[in-house]
Short mmCIF file of N, CA and C in Angstrom, two decimals:
data_model
loop_
_atom_site.label_atom_id
_atom_site.label_comp_id
_atom_site.label_asym_id
_atom_site.label_seq_id
_atom_site.Cartn_x
_atom_site.Cartn_y
_atom_site.Cartn_z
N MET S 11 -8.27 9.10 -12.04
CA MET S 11 -9.25 9.33 -13.10
C MET S 11 -8.87 10.50 -13.96
N GLY S 12 -8.01 11.34 -13.50
CA GLY S 12 -7.66 12.51 -14.28
C GLY S 12 -8.58 13.69 -14.03
N LEU S 13 -9.19 13.73 -12.85
CA LEU S 13 -10.07 14.86 -12.52
C LEU S 13 -9.29 16.14 -12.32
N ILE S 14 -8.02 16.00 -11.95
CA ILE S 14 -7.16 17.18 -11.83
C ILE S 14 -5.87 16.92 -12.60
N GLU S 15 -5.21 18.00 -12.97
CA GLU S 15 -3.95 17.91 -13.71
C GLU S 15 -2.90 18.69 -12.93
N ILE S 16 -1.76 18.07 -12.71
CA ILE S 16 -0.66 18.76 -12.03
C ILE S 16 0.20 19.40 -13.11
N THR S 17 0.19 20.72 -13.16
CA THR S 17 0.90 21.45 -14.22
C THR S 17 2.28 21.94 -13.79
N ASP S 18 2.52 21.99 -12.49
CA ASP S 18 3.84 22.38 -12.00
C ASP S 18 4.81 21.24 -12.28
N LYS S 19 5.80 21.49 -13.13
CA LYS S 19 6.70 20.42 -13.57
C LYS S 19 7.51 19.82 -12.43
N LYS S 20 8.00 20.66 -11.52
CA LYS S 20 8.78 20.13 -10.40
C LYS S 20 7.91 19.29 -9.48
N LEU S 21 6.72 19.76 -9.17
CA LEU S 21 5.81 19.00 -8.32
C LEU S 21 5.46 17.67 -8.97
N LYS S 22 5.17 17.70 -10.25
CA LYS S 22 4.84 16.46 -10.96
C LYS S 22 6.01 15.49 -10.91
N GLN S 23 7.23 16.00 -11.11
CA GLN S 23 8.40 15.13 -11.06
C GLN S 23 8.61 14.57 -9.66
N ASP S 24 8.37 15.40 -8.64
CA ASP S 24 8.47 14.91 -7.26
C ASP S 24 7.50 13.75 -7.02
N ILE S 25 6.32 13.86 -7.57
CA ILE S 25 5.34 12.78 -7.42
C ILE S 25 5.78 11.55 -8.20
N LEU S 26 6.25 11.76 -9.43
CA LEU S 26 6.73 10.63 -10.23
C LEU S 26 7.89 9.91 -9.55
N ASP S 27 8.75 10.68 -8.87
CA ASP S 27 9.89 10.11 -8.16
C ASP S 27 9.51 9.61 -6.77
N ARG S 28 8.26 9.76 -6.41
CA ARG S 28 7.72 9.32 -5.12
C ARG S 28 8.44 9.96 -3.94
N ARG S 29 8.72 11.24 -4.09
CA ARG S 29 9.33 12.00 -3.01
C ARG S 29 8.26 12.43 -2.01
N ILE S 30 8.66 12.66 -0.80
CA ILE S 30 7.74 13.17 0.20
C ILE S 30 7.48 14.64 -0.12
N LEU S 31 6.22 15.02 -0.14
CA LEU S 31 5.84 16.39 -0.46
C LEU S 31 5.79 17.25 0.79
N THR S 32 5.91 18.55 0.58
CA THR S 32 5.75 19.47 1.70
C THR S 32 4.28 19.54 2.08
N SER S 33 4.00 20.05 3.25
CA SER S 33 2.60 20.16 3.66
C SER S 33 1.84 21.11 2.74
N ASP S 34 2.49 22.16 2.25
CA ASP S 34 1.83 23.08 1.32
C ASP S 34 1.50 22.40 -0.01
N GLN S 35 2.43 21.59 -0.51
CA GLN S 35 2.17 20.86 -1.75
C GLN S 35 1.02 19.88 -1.56
N GLU S 36 1.07 19.16 -0.46
CA GLU S 36 0.02 18.19 -0.15
C GLU S 36 -1.33 18.88 -0.05
N TRP S 37 -1.37 20.01 0.66
CA TRP S 37 -2.62 20.74 0.82
C TRP S 37 -3.15 21.21 -0.54
N ALA S 38 -2.28 21.74 -1.38
CA ALA S 38 -2.71 22.24 -2.69
C ALA S 38 -3.33 21.13 -3.53
N ILE S 39 -2.73 19.96 -3.50
CA ILE S 39 -3.27 18.83 -4.26
C ILE S 39 -4.60 18.38 -3.68
N ARG S 40 -4.65 18.22 -2.36
CA ARG S 40 -5.89 17.77 -1.72
C ARG S 40 -7.02 18.79 -1.89
N HIS S 41 -6.70 20.07 -1.80
CA HIS S 41 -7.72 21.10 -1.97
C HIS S 41 -8.26 21.09 -3.41
N THR S 42 -7.37 20.98 -4.37
CA THR S 42 -7.79 20.92 -5.77
C THR S 42 -8.63 19.68 -6.03
N ALA S 43 -8.23 18.55 -5.44
CA ALA S 43 -9.01 17.32 -5.59
C ALA S 43 -10.39 17.49 -4.96
N HIS S 44 -10.45 18.15 -3.82
CA HIS S 44 -11.74 18.40 -3.16
C HIS S 44 -12.65 19.24 -4.05
N LEU S 45 -12.10 20.29 -4.66
CA LEU S 45 -12.90 21.13 -5.55
C LEU S 45 -13.39 20.33 -6.76
N ALA S 46 -12.53 19.47 -7.30
CA ALA S 46 -12.92 18.63 -8.43
C ALA S 46 -14.02 17.66 -8.01
N PHE S 47 -13.91 17.12 -6.81
CA PHE S 47 -14.92 16.20 -6.29
C PHE S 47 -16.27 16.91 -6.16
N GLU S 48 -16.24 18.13 -5.61
CA GLU S 48 -17.48 18.91 -5.49
C GLU S 48 -18.11 19.16 -6.86
N LYS S 49 -17.28 19.46 -7.84
CA LYS S 49 -17.77 19.71 -9.20
C LYS S 49 -18.38 18.43 -9.78
N LEU S 50 -17.76 17.29 -9.51
CA LEU S 50 -18.28 16.01 -9.99
C LEU S 50 -19.65 15.72 -9.37
N VAL S 51 -19.80 16.01 -8.09
CA VAL S 51 -21.09 15.83 -7.41
C VAL S 51 -22.13 16.72 -8.09
N GLU S 52 -21.78 17.97 -8.32
CA GLU S 52 -22.70 18.92 -8.96
C GLU S 52 -23.09 18.46 -10.37
N MET S 53 -22.11 18.06 -11.16
CA MET S 53 -22.38 17.68 -12.55
C MET S 53 -23.14 16.37 -12.66
N SER S 54 -22.90 15.44 -11.72
CA SER S 54 -23.53 14.13 -11.79
C SER S 54 -24.98 14.15 -11.31
N GLY S 55 -25.29 15.13 -10.46
CA GLY S 55 -26.63 15.17 -9.88
C GLY S 55 -26.82 14.14 -8.77
N LYS S 56 -25.74 13.47 -8.39
CA LYS S 56 -25.78 12.47 -7.32
C LYS S 56 -25.44 13.14 -5.99
N SER S 57 -25.78 12.47 -4.92
CA SER S 57 -25.44 13.01 -3.60
C SER S 57 -23.95 12.87 -3.35
N LEU S 58 -23.46 13.67 -2.42
CA LEU S 58 -22.06 13.58 -2.02
C LEU S 58 -21.74 12.16 -1.55
N GLY S 59 -22.65 11.59 -0.77
CA GLY S 59 -22.46 10.23 -0.28
C GLY S 59 -22.37 9.20 -1.38
N ALA S 60 -23.21 9.34 -2.40
CA ALA S 60 -23.21 8.38 -3.50
C ALA S 60 -21.91 8.44 -4.28
N VAL S 61 -21.42 9.64 -4.53
CA VAL S 61 -20.16 9.79 -5.26
C VAL S 61 -19.00 9.30 -4.41
N ASP S 62 -19.03 9.61 -3.12
CA ASP S 62 -17.98 9.18 -2.22
C ASP S 62 -17.90 7.66 -2.14
N ILE S 63 -19.02 6.99 -1.99
CA ILE S 63 -19.01 5.53 -1.90
C ILE S 63 -18.58 4.90 -3.22
N PHE S 64 -18.92 5.54 -4.35
CA PHE S 64 -18.47 5.05 -5.65
C PHE S 64 -16.94 5.01 -5.69
N PHE S 65 -16.31 6.11 -5.29
CA PHE S 65 -14.85 6.15 -5.32
C PHE S 65 -14.23 5.26 -4.25
N PHE S 66 -14.87 5.17 -3.09
CA PHE S 66 -14.37 4.29 -2.04
C PHE S 66 -14.37 2.85 -2.53
N GLU S 67 -15.45 2.43 -3.16
CA GLU S 67 -15.55 1.07 -3.70
C GLU S 67 -14.57 0.85 -4.86
N ALA S 68 -14.28 1.90 -5.61
CA ALA S 68 -13.36 1.78 -6.74
C ALA S 68 -11.95 1.42 -6.28
N ARG S 69 -11.65 1.68 -5.03
CA ARG S 69 -10.32 1.35 -4.51
C ARG S 69 -10.03 -0.14 -4.55
N LYS S 70 -11.07 -0.96 -4.68
CA LYS S 70 -10.86 -2.41 -4.80
C LYS S 70 -10.17 -2.74 -6.12
N ARG S 71 -10.47 -1.94 -7.16
CA ARG S 71 -9.87 -2.17 -8.48
C ARG S 71 -8.72 -1.22 -8.76
N CYS S 72 -8.66 -0.14 -8.01
CA CYS S 72 -7.63 0.88 -8.21
C CYS S 72 -7.01 1.21 -6.84
N PRO S 73 -6.29 0.23 -6.28
CA PRO S 73 -5.76 0.40 -4.94
C PRO S 73 -4.56 1.35 -4.88
N GLU S 74 -4.24 1.77 -3.68
CA GLU S 74 -3.14 2.70 -3.48
C GLU S 74 -1.78 2.03 -3.56
N MET S 75 -1.69 0.77 -3.19
CA MET S 75 -0.39 0.14 -3.01
C MET S 75 -0.03 -0.95 -4.02
N THR S 76 -0.95 -1.31 -4.90
CA THR S 76 -0.67 -2.35 -5.89
C THR S 76 -1.14 -1.89 -7.27
N ILE S 77 -0.84 -2.67 -8.28
CA ILE S 77 -1.18 -2.31 -9.66
C ILE S 77 -2.69 -2.34 -9.85
N PRO S 78 -3.26 -1.29 -10.42
CA PRO S 78 -4.71 -1.23 -10.66
C PRO S 78 -5.17 -2.29 -11.66
N GLU S 79 -6.41 -2.72 -11.51
CA GLU S 79 -7.04 -3.65 -12.45
C GLU S 79 -8.00 -2.85 -13.32
N CYS S 80 -7.44 -2.06 -14.23
CA CYS S 80 -8.24 -1.12 -15.03
C CYS S 80 -9.36 -1.81 -15.82
N GLU S 81 -9.08 -2.99 -16.32
CA GLU S 81 -10.07 -3.69 -17.14
C GLU S 81 -11.32 -4.08 -16.35
N LYS S 82 -11.25 -4.09 -15.03
CA LYS S 82 -12.40 -4.43 -14.19
C LYS S 82 -13.12 -3.20 -13.66
N CYS S 83 -12.62 -2.02 -14.00
CA CYS S 83 -13.16 -0.78 -13.44
C CYS S 83 -14.29 -0.22 -14.29
N SER S 84 -15.32 0.27 -13.62
CA SER S 84 -16.49 0.79 -14.33
C SER S 84 -16.23 2.14 -15.00
N VAL S 85 -15.13 2.80 -14.69
CA VAL S 85 -14.82 4.08 -15.34
C VAL S 85 -13.58 3.97 -16.25
N GLU S 86 -13.23 2.76 -16.63
CA GLU S 86 -12.03 2.55 -17.45
C GLU S 86 -12.04 3.41 -18.71
N LEU S 87 -13.17 3.54 -19.36
CA LEU S 87 -13.23 4.26 -20.64
C LEU S 87 -13.01 5.76 -20.50
N VAL S 88 -13.27 6.32 -19.33
CA VAL S 88 -13.09 7.77 -19.15
C VAL S 88 -11.93 8.11 -18.22
N CYS S 89 -11.28 7.12 -17.69
CA CYS S 89 -10.18 7.33 -16.75
C CYS S 89 -8.89 7.67 -17.49
N ALA S 90 -8.13 8.61 -16.97
CA ALA S 90 -6.85 8.99 -17.58
C ALA S 90 -5.79 7.90 -17.38
N GLN S 91 -5.98 7.02 -16.42
CA GLN S 91 -5.08 5.91 -16.13
C GLN S 91 -3.63 6.34 -15.99
N LYS S 92 -3.41 7.40 -15.26
CA LYS S 92 -2.05 7.91 -15.03
C LYS S 92 -1.47 7.21 -13.80
N LYS S 93 -1.20 5.95 -13.94
CA LYS S 93 -0.75 5.12 -12.83
C LYS S 93 0.59 5.57 -12.26
N GLU S 94 1.39 6.24 -13.06
CA GLU S 94 2.71 6.68 -12.60
C GLU S 94 2.64 7.81 -11.58
N LEU S 95 1.46 8.40 -11.40
CA LEU S 95 1.31 9.51 -10.46
C LEU S 95 0.95 9.05 -9.05
N PHE S 96 1.06 7.76 -8.80
CA PHE S 96 0.81 7.22 -7.46
C PHE S 96 1.61 8.00 -6.43
N GLN S 97 0.97 8.32 -5.34
CA GLN S 97 1.66 9.01 -4.24
C GLN S 97 1.45 8.19 -2.97
N PRO S 98 2.53 7.73 -2.34
CA PRO S 98 2.37 6.97 -1.10
C PRO S 98 1.54 7.74 -0.08
N VAL S 99 0.74 7.02 0.65
CA VAL S 99 -0.11 7.63 1.67
C VAL S 99 0.47 7.28 3.03
N TYR S 100 0.66 8.28 3.84
CA TYR S 100 1.15 8.04 5.20
C TYR S 100 -0.04 7.98 6.13
N ARG S 101 -0.16 6.87 6.83
CA ARG S 101 -1.27 6.67 7.75
C ARG S 101 -1.02 7.44 9.04
N THR S 102 -2.07 7.86 9.65
CA THR S 102 -1.95 8.58 10.90
C THR S 102 -3.11 8.21 11.82
N THR S 103 -2.88 8.36 13.10
CA THR S 103 -3.95 8.15 14.08
C THR S 103 -4.45 9.49 14.58
N PHE S 104 -4.03 10.58 13.94
CA PHE S 104 -4.38 11.93 14.37
C PHE S 104 -5.88 12.18 14.32
N TYR S 105 -6.60 11.51 13.42
CA TYR S 105 -8.02 11.75 13.24
C TYR S 105 -8.73 11.66 14.56
#
């Protein structure tokens, strides 16, 4: 959606090249995304759960592993649609 912007040129290129990130890089991105999410909850006036389920459901149209269906998405008009910034997700059973 473009809620955060990666301004570090090397990090952005690593993401564009789909390189594996360091744990510090991963943490910095996830932490920034978390702060943006909290701000979105605050600005929307919706509950954390409502915003979370909205984005969870959006994964049907904007999946991690295939081409997004932007035309079917309810936030298409405000989304940055930076599809090239896809970052592979490594699954874990650590949870």
